[in-house]
Short mmCIF file of C-alpha atoms in Angstrom, two decimals:
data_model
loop_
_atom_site.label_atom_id
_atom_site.label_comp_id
_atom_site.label_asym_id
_atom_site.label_seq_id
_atom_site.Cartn_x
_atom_site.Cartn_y
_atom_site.Cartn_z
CA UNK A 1 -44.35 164.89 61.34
CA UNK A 2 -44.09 164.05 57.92
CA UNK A 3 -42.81 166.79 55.03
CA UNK A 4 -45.83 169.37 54.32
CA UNK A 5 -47.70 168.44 56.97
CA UNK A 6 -48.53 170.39 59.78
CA UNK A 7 -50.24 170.32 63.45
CA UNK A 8 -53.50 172.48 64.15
CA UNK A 9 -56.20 172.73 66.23
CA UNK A 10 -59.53 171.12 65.13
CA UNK A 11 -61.07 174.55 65.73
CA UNK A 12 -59.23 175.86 62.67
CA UNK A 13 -60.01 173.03 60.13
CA UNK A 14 -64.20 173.88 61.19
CA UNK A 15 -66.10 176.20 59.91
CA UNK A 16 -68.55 175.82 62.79
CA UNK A 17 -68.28 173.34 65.85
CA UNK A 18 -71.26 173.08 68.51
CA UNK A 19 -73.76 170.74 69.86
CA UNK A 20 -78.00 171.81 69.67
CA UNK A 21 -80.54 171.55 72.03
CA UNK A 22 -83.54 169.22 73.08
CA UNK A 23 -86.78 170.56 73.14
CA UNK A 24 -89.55 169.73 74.93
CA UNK A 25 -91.00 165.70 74.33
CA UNK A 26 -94.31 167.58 73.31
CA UNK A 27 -92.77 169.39 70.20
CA UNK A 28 -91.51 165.96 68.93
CA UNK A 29 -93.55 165.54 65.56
CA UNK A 30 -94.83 162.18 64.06
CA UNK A 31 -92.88 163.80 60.64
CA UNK A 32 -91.12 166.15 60.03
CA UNK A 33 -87.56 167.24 60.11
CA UNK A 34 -84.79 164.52 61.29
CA UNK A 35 -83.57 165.11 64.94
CA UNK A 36 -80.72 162.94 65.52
CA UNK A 37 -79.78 161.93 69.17
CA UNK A 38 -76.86 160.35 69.99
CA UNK A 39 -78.72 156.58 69.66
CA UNK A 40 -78.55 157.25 65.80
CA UNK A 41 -75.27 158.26 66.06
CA UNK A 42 -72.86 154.99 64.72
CA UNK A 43 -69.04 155.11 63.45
CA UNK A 44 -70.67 152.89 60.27
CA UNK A 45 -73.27 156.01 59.71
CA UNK A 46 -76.34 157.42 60.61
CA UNK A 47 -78.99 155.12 61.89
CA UNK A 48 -82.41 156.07 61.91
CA UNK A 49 -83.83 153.39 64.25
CA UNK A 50 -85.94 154.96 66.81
CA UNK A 51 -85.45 158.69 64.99
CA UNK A 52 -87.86 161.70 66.00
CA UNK A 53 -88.55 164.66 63.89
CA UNK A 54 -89.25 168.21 64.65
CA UNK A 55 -91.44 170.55 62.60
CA UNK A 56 -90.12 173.35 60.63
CA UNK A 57 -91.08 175.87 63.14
CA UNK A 58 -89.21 174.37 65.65
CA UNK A 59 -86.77 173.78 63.39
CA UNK A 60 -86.21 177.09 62.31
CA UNK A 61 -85.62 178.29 65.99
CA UNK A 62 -82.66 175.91 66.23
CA UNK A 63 -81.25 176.89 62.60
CA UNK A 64 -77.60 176.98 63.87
CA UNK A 65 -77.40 173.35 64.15
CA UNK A 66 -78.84 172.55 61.09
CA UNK A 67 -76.94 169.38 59.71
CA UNK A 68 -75.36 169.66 56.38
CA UNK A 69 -73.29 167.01 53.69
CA UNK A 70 -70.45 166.07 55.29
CA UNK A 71 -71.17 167.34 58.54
CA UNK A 72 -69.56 164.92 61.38
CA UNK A 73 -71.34 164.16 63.80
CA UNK A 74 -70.06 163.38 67.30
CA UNK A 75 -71.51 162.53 70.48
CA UNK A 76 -70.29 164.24 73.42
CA UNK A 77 -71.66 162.49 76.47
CA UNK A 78 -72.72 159.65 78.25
CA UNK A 79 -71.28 156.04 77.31
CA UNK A 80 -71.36 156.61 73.39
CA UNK A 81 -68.87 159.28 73.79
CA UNK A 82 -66.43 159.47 71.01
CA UNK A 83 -68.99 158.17 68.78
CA UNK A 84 -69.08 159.64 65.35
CA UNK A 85 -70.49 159.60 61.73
CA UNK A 86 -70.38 161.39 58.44
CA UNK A 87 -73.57 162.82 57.31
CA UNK A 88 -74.12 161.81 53.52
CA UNK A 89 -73.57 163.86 50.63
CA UNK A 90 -76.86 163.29 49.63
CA UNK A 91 -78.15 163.96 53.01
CA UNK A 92 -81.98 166.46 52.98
CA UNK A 93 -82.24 167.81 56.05
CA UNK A 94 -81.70 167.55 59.95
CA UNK A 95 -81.09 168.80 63.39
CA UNK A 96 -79.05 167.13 66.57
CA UNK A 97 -79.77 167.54 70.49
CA UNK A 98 -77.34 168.70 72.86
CA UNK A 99 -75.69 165.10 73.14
CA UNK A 100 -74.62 165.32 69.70
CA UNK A 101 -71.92 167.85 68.03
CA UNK A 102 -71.65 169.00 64.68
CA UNK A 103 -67.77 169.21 63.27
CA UNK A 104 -67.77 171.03 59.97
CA UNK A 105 -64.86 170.82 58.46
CA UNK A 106 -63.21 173.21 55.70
CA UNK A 107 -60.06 172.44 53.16
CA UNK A 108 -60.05 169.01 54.81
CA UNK A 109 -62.04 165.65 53.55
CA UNK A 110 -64.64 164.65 55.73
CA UNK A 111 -63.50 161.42 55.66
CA UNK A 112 -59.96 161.67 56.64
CA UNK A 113 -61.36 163.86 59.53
CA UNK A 114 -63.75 161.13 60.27
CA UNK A 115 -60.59 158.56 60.20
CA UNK A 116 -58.36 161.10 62.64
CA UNK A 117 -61.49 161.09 64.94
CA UNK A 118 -62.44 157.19 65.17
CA UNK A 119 -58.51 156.68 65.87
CA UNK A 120 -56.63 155.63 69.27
CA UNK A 121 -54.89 159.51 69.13
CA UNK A 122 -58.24 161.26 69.27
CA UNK A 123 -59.38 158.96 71.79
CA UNK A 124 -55.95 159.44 73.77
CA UNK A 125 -56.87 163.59 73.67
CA UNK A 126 -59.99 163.30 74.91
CA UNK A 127 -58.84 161.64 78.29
CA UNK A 128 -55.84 164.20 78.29
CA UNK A 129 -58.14 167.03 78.13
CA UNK A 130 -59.99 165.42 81.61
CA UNK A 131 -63.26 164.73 79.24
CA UNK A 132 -65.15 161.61 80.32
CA UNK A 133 -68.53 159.82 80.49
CA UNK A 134 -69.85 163.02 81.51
CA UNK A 135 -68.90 165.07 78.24
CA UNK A 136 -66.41 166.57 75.97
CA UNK A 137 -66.60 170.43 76.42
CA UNK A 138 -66.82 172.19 72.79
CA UNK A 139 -63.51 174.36 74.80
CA UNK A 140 -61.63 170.98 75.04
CA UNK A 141 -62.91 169.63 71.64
CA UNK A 142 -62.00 172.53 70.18
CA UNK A 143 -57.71 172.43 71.19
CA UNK A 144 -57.27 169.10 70.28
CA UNK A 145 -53.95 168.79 68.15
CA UNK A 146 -54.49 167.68 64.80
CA UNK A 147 -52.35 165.95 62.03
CA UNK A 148 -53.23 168.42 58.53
CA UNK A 149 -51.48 167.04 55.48
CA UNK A 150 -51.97 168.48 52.20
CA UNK A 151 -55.27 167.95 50.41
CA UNK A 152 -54.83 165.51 47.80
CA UNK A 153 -52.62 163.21 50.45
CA UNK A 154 -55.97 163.50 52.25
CA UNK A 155 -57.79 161.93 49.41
CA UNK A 156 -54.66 159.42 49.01
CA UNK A 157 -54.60 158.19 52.84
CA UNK A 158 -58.78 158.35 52.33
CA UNK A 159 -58.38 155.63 49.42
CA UNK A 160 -55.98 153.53 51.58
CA UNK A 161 -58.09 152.94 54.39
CA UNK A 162 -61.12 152.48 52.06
CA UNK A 163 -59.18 149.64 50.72
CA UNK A 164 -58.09 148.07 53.40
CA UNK A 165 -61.19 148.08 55.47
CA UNK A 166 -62.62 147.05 52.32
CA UNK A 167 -60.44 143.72 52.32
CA UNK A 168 -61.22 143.88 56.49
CA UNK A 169 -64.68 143.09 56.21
CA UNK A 170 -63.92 140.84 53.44
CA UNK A 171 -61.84 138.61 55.47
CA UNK A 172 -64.86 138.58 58.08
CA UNK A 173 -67.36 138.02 55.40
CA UNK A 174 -65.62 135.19 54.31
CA UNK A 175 -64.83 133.96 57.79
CA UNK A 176 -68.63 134.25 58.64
CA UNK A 177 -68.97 132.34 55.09
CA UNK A 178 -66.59 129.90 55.98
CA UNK A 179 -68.30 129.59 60.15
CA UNK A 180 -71.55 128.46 58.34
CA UNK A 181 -70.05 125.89 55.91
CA UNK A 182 -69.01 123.95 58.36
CA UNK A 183 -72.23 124.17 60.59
CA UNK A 184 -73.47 122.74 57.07
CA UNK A 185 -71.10 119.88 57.05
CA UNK A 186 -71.50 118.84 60.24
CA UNK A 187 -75.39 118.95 59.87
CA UNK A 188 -74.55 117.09 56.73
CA UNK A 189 -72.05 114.30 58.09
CA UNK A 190 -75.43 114.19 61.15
CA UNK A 191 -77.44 113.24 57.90
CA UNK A 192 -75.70 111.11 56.45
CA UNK A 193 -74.43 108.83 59.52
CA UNK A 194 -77.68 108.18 60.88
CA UNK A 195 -78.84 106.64 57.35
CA UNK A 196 -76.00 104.57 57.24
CA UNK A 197 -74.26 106.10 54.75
CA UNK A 198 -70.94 107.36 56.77
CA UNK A 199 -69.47 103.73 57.38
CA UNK A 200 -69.40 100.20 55.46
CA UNK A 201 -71.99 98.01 57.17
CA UNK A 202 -70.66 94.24 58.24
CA UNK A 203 -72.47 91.29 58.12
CA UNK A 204 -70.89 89.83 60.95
CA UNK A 205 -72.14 92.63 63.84
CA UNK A 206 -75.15 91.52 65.60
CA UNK A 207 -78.64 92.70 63.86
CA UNK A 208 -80.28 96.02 65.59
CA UNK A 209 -83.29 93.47 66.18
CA UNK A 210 -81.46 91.71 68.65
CA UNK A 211 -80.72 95.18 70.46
CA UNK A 212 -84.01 95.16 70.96
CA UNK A 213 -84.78 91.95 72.24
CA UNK A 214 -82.48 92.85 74.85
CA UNK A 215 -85.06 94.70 76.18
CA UNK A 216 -88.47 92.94 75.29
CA UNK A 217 -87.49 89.19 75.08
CA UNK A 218 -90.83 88.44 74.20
CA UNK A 219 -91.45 91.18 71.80
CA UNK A 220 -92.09 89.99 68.06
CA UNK A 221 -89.73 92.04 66.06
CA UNK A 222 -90.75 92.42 62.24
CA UNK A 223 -87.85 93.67 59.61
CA UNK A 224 -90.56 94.75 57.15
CA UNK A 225 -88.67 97.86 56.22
CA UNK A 226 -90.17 97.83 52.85
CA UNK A 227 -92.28 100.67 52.77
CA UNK A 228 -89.84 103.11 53.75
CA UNK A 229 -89.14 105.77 51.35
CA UNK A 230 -85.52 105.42 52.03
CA UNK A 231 -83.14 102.22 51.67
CA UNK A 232 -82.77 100.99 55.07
CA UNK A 233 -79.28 99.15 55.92
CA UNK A 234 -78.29 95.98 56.25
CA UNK A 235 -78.48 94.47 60.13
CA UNK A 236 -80.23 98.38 61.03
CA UNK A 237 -83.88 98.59 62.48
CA UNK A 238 -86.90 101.32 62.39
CA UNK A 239 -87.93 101.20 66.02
CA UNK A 240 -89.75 104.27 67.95
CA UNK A 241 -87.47 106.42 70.71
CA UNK A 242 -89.65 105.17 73.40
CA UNK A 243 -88.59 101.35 72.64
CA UNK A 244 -85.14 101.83 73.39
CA UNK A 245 -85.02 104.94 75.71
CA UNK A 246 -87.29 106.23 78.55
CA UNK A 247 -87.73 110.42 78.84
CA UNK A 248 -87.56 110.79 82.64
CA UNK A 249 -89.16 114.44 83.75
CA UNK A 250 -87.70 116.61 86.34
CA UNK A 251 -89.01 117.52 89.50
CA UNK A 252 -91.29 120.08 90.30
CA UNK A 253 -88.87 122.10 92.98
CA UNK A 254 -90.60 125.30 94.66
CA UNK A 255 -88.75 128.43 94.20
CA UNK A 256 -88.55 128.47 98.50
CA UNK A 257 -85.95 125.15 97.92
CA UNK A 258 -83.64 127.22 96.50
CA UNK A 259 -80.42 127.81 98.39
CA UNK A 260 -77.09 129.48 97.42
CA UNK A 261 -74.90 126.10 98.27
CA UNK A 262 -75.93 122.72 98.16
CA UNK A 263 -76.74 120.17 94.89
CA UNK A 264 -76.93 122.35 91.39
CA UNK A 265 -80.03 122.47 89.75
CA UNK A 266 -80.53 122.04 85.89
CA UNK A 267 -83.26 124.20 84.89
CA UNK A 268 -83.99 125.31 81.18
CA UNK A 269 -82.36 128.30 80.84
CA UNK A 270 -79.27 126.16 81.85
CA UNK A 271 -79.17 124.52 78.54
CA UNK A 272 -77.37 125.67 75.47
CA UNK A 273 -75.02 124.90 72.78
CA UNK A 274 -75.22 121.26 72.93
CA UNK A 275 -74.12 121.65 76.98
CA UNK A 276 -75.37 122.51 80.04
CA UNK A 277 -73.59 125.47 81.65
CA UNK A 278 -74.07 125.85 85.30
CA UNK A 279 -72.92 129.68 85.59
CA UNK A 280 -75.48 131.71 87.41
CA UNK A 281 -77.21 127.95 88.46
CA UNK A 282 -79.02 127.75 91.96
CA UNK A 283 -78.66 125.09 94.21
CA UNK A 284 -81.20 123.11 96.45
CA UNK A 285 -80.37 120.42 100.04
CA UNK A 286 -83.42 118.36 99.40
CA UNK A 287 -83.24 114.88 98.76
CA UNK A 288 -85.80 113.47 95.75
CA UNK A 289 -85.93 110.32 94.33
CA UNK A 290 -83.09 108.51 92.02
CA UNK A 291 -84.77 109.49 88.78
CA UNK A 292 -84.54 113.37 89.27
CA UNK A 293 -80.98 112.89 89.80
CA UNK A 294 -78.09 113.52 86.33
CA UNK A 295 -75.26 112.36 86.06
CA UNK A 296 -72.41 112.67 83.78
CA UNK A 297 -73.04 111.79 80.12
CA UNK A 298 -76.75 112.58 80.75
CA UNK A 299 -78.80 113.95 77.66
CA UNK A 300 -81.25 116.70 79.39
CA UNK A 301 -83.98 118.59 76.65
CA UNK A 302 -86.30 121.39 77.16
CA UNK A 303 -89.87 120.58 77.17
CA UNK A 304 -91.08 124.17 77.23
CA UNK A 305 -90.22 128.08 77.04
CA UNK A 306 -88.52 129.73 74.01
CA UNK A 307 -85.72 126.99 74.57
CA UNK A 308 -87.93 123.98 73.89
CA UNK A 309 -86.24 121.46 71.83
CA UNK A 310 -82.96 122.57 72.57
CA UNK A 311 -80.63 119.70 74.04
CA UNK A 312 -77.66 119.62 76.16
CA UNK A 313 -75.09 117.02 77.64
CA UNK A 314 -74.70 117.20 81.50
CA UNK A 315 -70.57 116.91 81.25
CA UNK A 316 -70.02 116.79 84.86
CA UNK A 317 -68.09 114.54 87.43
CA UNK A 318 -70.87 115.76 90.07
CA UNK A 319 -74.08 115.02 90.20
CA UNK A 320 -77.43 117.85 89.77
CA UNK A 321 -80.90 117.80 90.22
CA UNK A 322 -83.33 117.66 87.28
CA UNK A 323 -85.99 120.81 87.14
CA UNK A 324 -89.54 120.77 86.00
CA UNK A 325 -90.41 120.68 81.84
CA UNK A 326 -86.38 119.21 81.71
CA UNK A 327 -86.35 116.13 80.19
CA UNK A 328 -83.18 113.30 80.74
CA UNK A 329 -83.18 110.83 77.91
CA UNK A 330 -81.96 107.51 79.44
CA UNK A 331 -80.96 104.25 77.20
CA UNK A 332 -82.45 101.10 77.89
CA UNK A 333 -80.27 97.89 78.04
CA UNK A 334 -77.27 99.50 77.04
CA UNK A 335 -78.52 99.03 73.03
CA UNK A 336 -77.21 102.20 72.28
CA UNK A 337 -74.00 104.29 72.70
CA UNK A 338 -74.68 107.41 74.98
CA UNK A 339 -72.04 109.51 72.03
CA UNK A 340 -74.43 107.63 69.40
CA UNK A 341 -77.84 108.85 70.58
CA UNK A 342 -76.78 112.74 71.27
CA UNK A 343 -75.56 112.88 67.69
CA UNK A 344 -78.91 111.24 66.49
CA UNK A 345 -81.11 113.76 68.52
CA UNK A 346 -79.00 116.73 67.74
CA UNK A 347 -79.69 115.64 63.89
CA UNK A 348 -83.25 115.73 65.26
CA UNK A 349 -83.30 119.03 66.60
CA UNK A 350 -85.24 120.67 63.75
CA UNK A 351 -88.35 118.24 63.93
CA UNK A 352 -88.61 118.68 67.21
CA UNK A 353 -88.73 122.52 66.96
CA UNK A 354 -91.55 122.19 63.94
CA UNK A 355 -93.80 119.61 66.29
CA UNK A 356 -93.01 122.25 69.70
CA UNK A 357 -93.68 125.28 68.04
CA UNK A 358 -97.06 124.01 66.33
CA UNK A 359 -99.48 125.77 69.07
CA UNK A 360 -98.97 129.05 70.73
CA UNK A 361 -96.82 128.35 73.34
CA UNK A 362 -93.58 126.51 72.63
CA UNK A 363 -94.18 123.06 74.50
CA UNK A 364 -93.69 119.46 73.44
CA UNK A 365 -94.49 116.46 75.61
CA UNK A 366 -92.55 113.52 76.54
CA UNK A 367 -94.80 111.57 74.61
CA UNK A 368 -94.41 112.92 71.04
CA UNK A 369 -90.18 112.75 71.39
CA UNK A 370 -90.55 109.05 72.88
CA UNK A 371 -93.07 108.78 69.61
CA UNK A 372 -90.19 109.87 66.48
CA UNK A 373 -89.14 107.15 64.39
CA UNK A 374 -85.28 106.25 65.51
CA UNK A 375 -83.10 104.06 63.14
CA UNK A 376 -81.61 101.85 64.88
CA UNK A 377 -77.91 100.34 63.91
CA UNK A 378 -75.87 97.44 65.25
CA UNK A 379 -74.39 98.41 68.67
CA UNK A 380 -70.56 97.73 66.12
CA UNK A 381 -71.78 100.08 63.96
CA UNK A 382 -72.65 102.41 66.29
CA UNK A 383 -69.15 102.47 67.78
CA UNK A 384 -67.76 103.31 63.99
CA UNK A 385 -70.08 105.53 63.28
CA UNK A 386 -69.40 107.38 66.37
CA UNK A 387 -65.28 107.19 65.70
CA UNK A 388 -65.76 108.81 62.25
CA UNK A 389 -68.11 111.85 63.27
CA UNK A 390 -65.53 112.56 66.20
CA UNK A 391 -62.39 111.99 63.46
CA UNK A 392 -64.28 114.52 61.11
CA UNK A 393 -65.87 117.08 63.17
CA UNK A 394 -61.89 117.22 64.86
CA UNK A 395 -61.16 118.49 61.36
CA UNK A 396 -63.89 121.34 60.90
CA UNK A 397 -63.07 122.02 65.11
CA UNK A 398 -59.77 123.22 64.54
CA UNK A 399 -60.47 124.91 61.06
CA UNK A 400 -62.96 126.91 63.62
CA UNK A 401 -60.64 127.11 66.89
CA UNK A 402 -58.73 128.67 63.96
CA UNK A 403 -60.62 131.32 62.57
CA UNK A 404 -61.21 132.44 66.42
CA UNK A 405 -57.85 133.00 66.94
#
């Protein structure tokens, strides 16, 4: 124990120390006086998020746990136990329920108190004393030991912490900054590569208009890229999605096909981040065509529910089934890199979330995606452009694996 410091009980640095009561759901007013439960109740402060207020009547009969500046306020029960906050010095007026106890502390700083109570040590002599989910007794709450320096070191150790939680959530701030810069970047580097800005174009790679030949031999192809408000690059093609990939739906499996082993089954709710994740996935044993079946590399989109849009690559040795309103993108002829066309539709993400979310419902047909406007690059080009997204998004990945760490 450091010099001029001493250990007490918390029941001698209160002035009062005791929880209230609830009355009945009838007396709750519309407006009124604050009652604070222990669901306003945060470490950050009061929150008055789903408050209720008492009258003054009712008030009145529960006048010894009337909450005053600088009160703390600590919940004593349940899974919030432990929880506590300072009540304002501008603070009006307010009462607390029996989940909640009111600390009021004399000749120490309410926020030193407050610091003593969020730490490890307090939270150490609450399991001593035998307290748990089910409550702290005021009796225990009462003979916990507690560290009392002198009262300007309070205000000393007070300004410390303030300052270096200060610089704490300035170092997230700045991390959380930092997190959406690079989502920014990439989105940006997404921009740019698809116009064919991110890599030289050569003259010597095979024109996109023989890409597309591959599939339509007899198709007349017309370079008339004039009227494009953009500049559109040398040997590169405006064709539609549909030309040069086909939007295979899923099958319409019945909820009885589900089994608990057997062939996983991507539904929506299986796509996120860019991936599909399998955890919690059910499985079917019945055999459907070819075209309901993904395989590895696979691009799979939602077609409806509050997920529509969203996109996901199927990276999986194993084969799954396709689900109803899932969509698998599938090239055509091999004119276009699988790596190439998930970075071009993740770039499209945001248009297809404006044309989905036009109605009521979320929803967007297979028609409308195989209808956006896809510039097309040299199948070289493609390969470059690919190399130099990976190259730079390596960078911002382990700037980010970084800041996680």
């Amino acid at each position: 124990m450091p010099e001029n410091w001493v250990w007490t009980d918390i029941e001698n640095i209160c002035s009062k120390i005791g929880s209230g009561s609830t009355p009945r759901g009838s007396n709750y007013s519309s407006k009124g006086i604050p009652f604070f439960r222990s669901q306003n109740i945060y470490n950050n402060g009061l929150v008055y998020e789903d408050i209720k207020f008492i009258s003054e009547d009712i008030h009145q009969t529960m006048i010894g746990t009337e909450v005053l500046p600088n009160d703390l306020l600590l919940n004593i029960t349940g899974g919030s136990l432990g929880r506590c906050a300072i009540v304002p010095a501008n603070f009006q007026r307010g009462n607390v329920s029996q989940h909640v106890c009111i600390m009021r502390p004399i000749l120490v700083v309410s926020e030193y108190f407050h610091a003593f109570v969020l730490s490890s040590s307090f939270s150490k002599s609450i399991k001593i004393t035998g307290s748990g989910r089910e409550g702290l007794p005021k009796y225990n709450l009462e003979r916990i030991f507690f560290p009392l320096p002198p009262l300007t070191e309070q205000y000393r150790i007070v300004s410390e912490i303030e300052h270096w939680f200060a610089l704490i959530n300035q170092i997230e701030q700045d991390k959380l900054d930092l997190q959406e810069a690079i989502k920014q970047a990439k989105n940006k580097i997404l921009n740019i590569a698809i116009h064919g800005k991110l890599v030289p174009q050569e003259p010597s790679d095979e024109p996109a208009s023989e890409l597309l030949k591959r599939i339509n031999p007899k198709a007349e192809i017309t370079c008339d890229n004039a009227h494009y408000t953009f500049k559109v690059p040398t040997g590169w093609i405006m064709c539609k999605l549909g030309e040069i990939c086909a939007l295979e739906n899923g099958y319409a499996f019945s909820s009885d096909d589900y089994k608990q082993q057997g062939i996983p089954l991507v539904r929506i709710s299986n796509i996120s981040d860019n991936t599909i994740n399998l955890n919690g996935c059910v499985f079917v044993k019945k055999e459907v065509d070819d075209r309901f079946i993904v395989k590895n590399g696979d691009l799979l989109i939602a077609l409806s529910g509050a997920t529509t849009g969203k996109m996901g690559v199927y990276e999986n040795e194993n084969i799954a089934y396709l689900n109803q309103r899932v969509g698998n993108l599938k090239i055509k002829k091999n004119v276009l890199l699988p790596e190439y066309r998930n970075y071009y539709m993740f770039s499209q993400i945001e248009k297809i979330l404006k044309l989905a979310y036009g109605g009521a419902q979320p929803n967007i047909s297979s028609k409308i995606i195989c209808e956006l406007q896809f510039l097309l690059p040299p199948l070289m080009e493609q390969k470059r452009i690919v190399q130099k997204i990976e190259e730079l998004y390596s960078y911002f990945d382990n700037i980010q694996k970084a800041l996680e760490a």
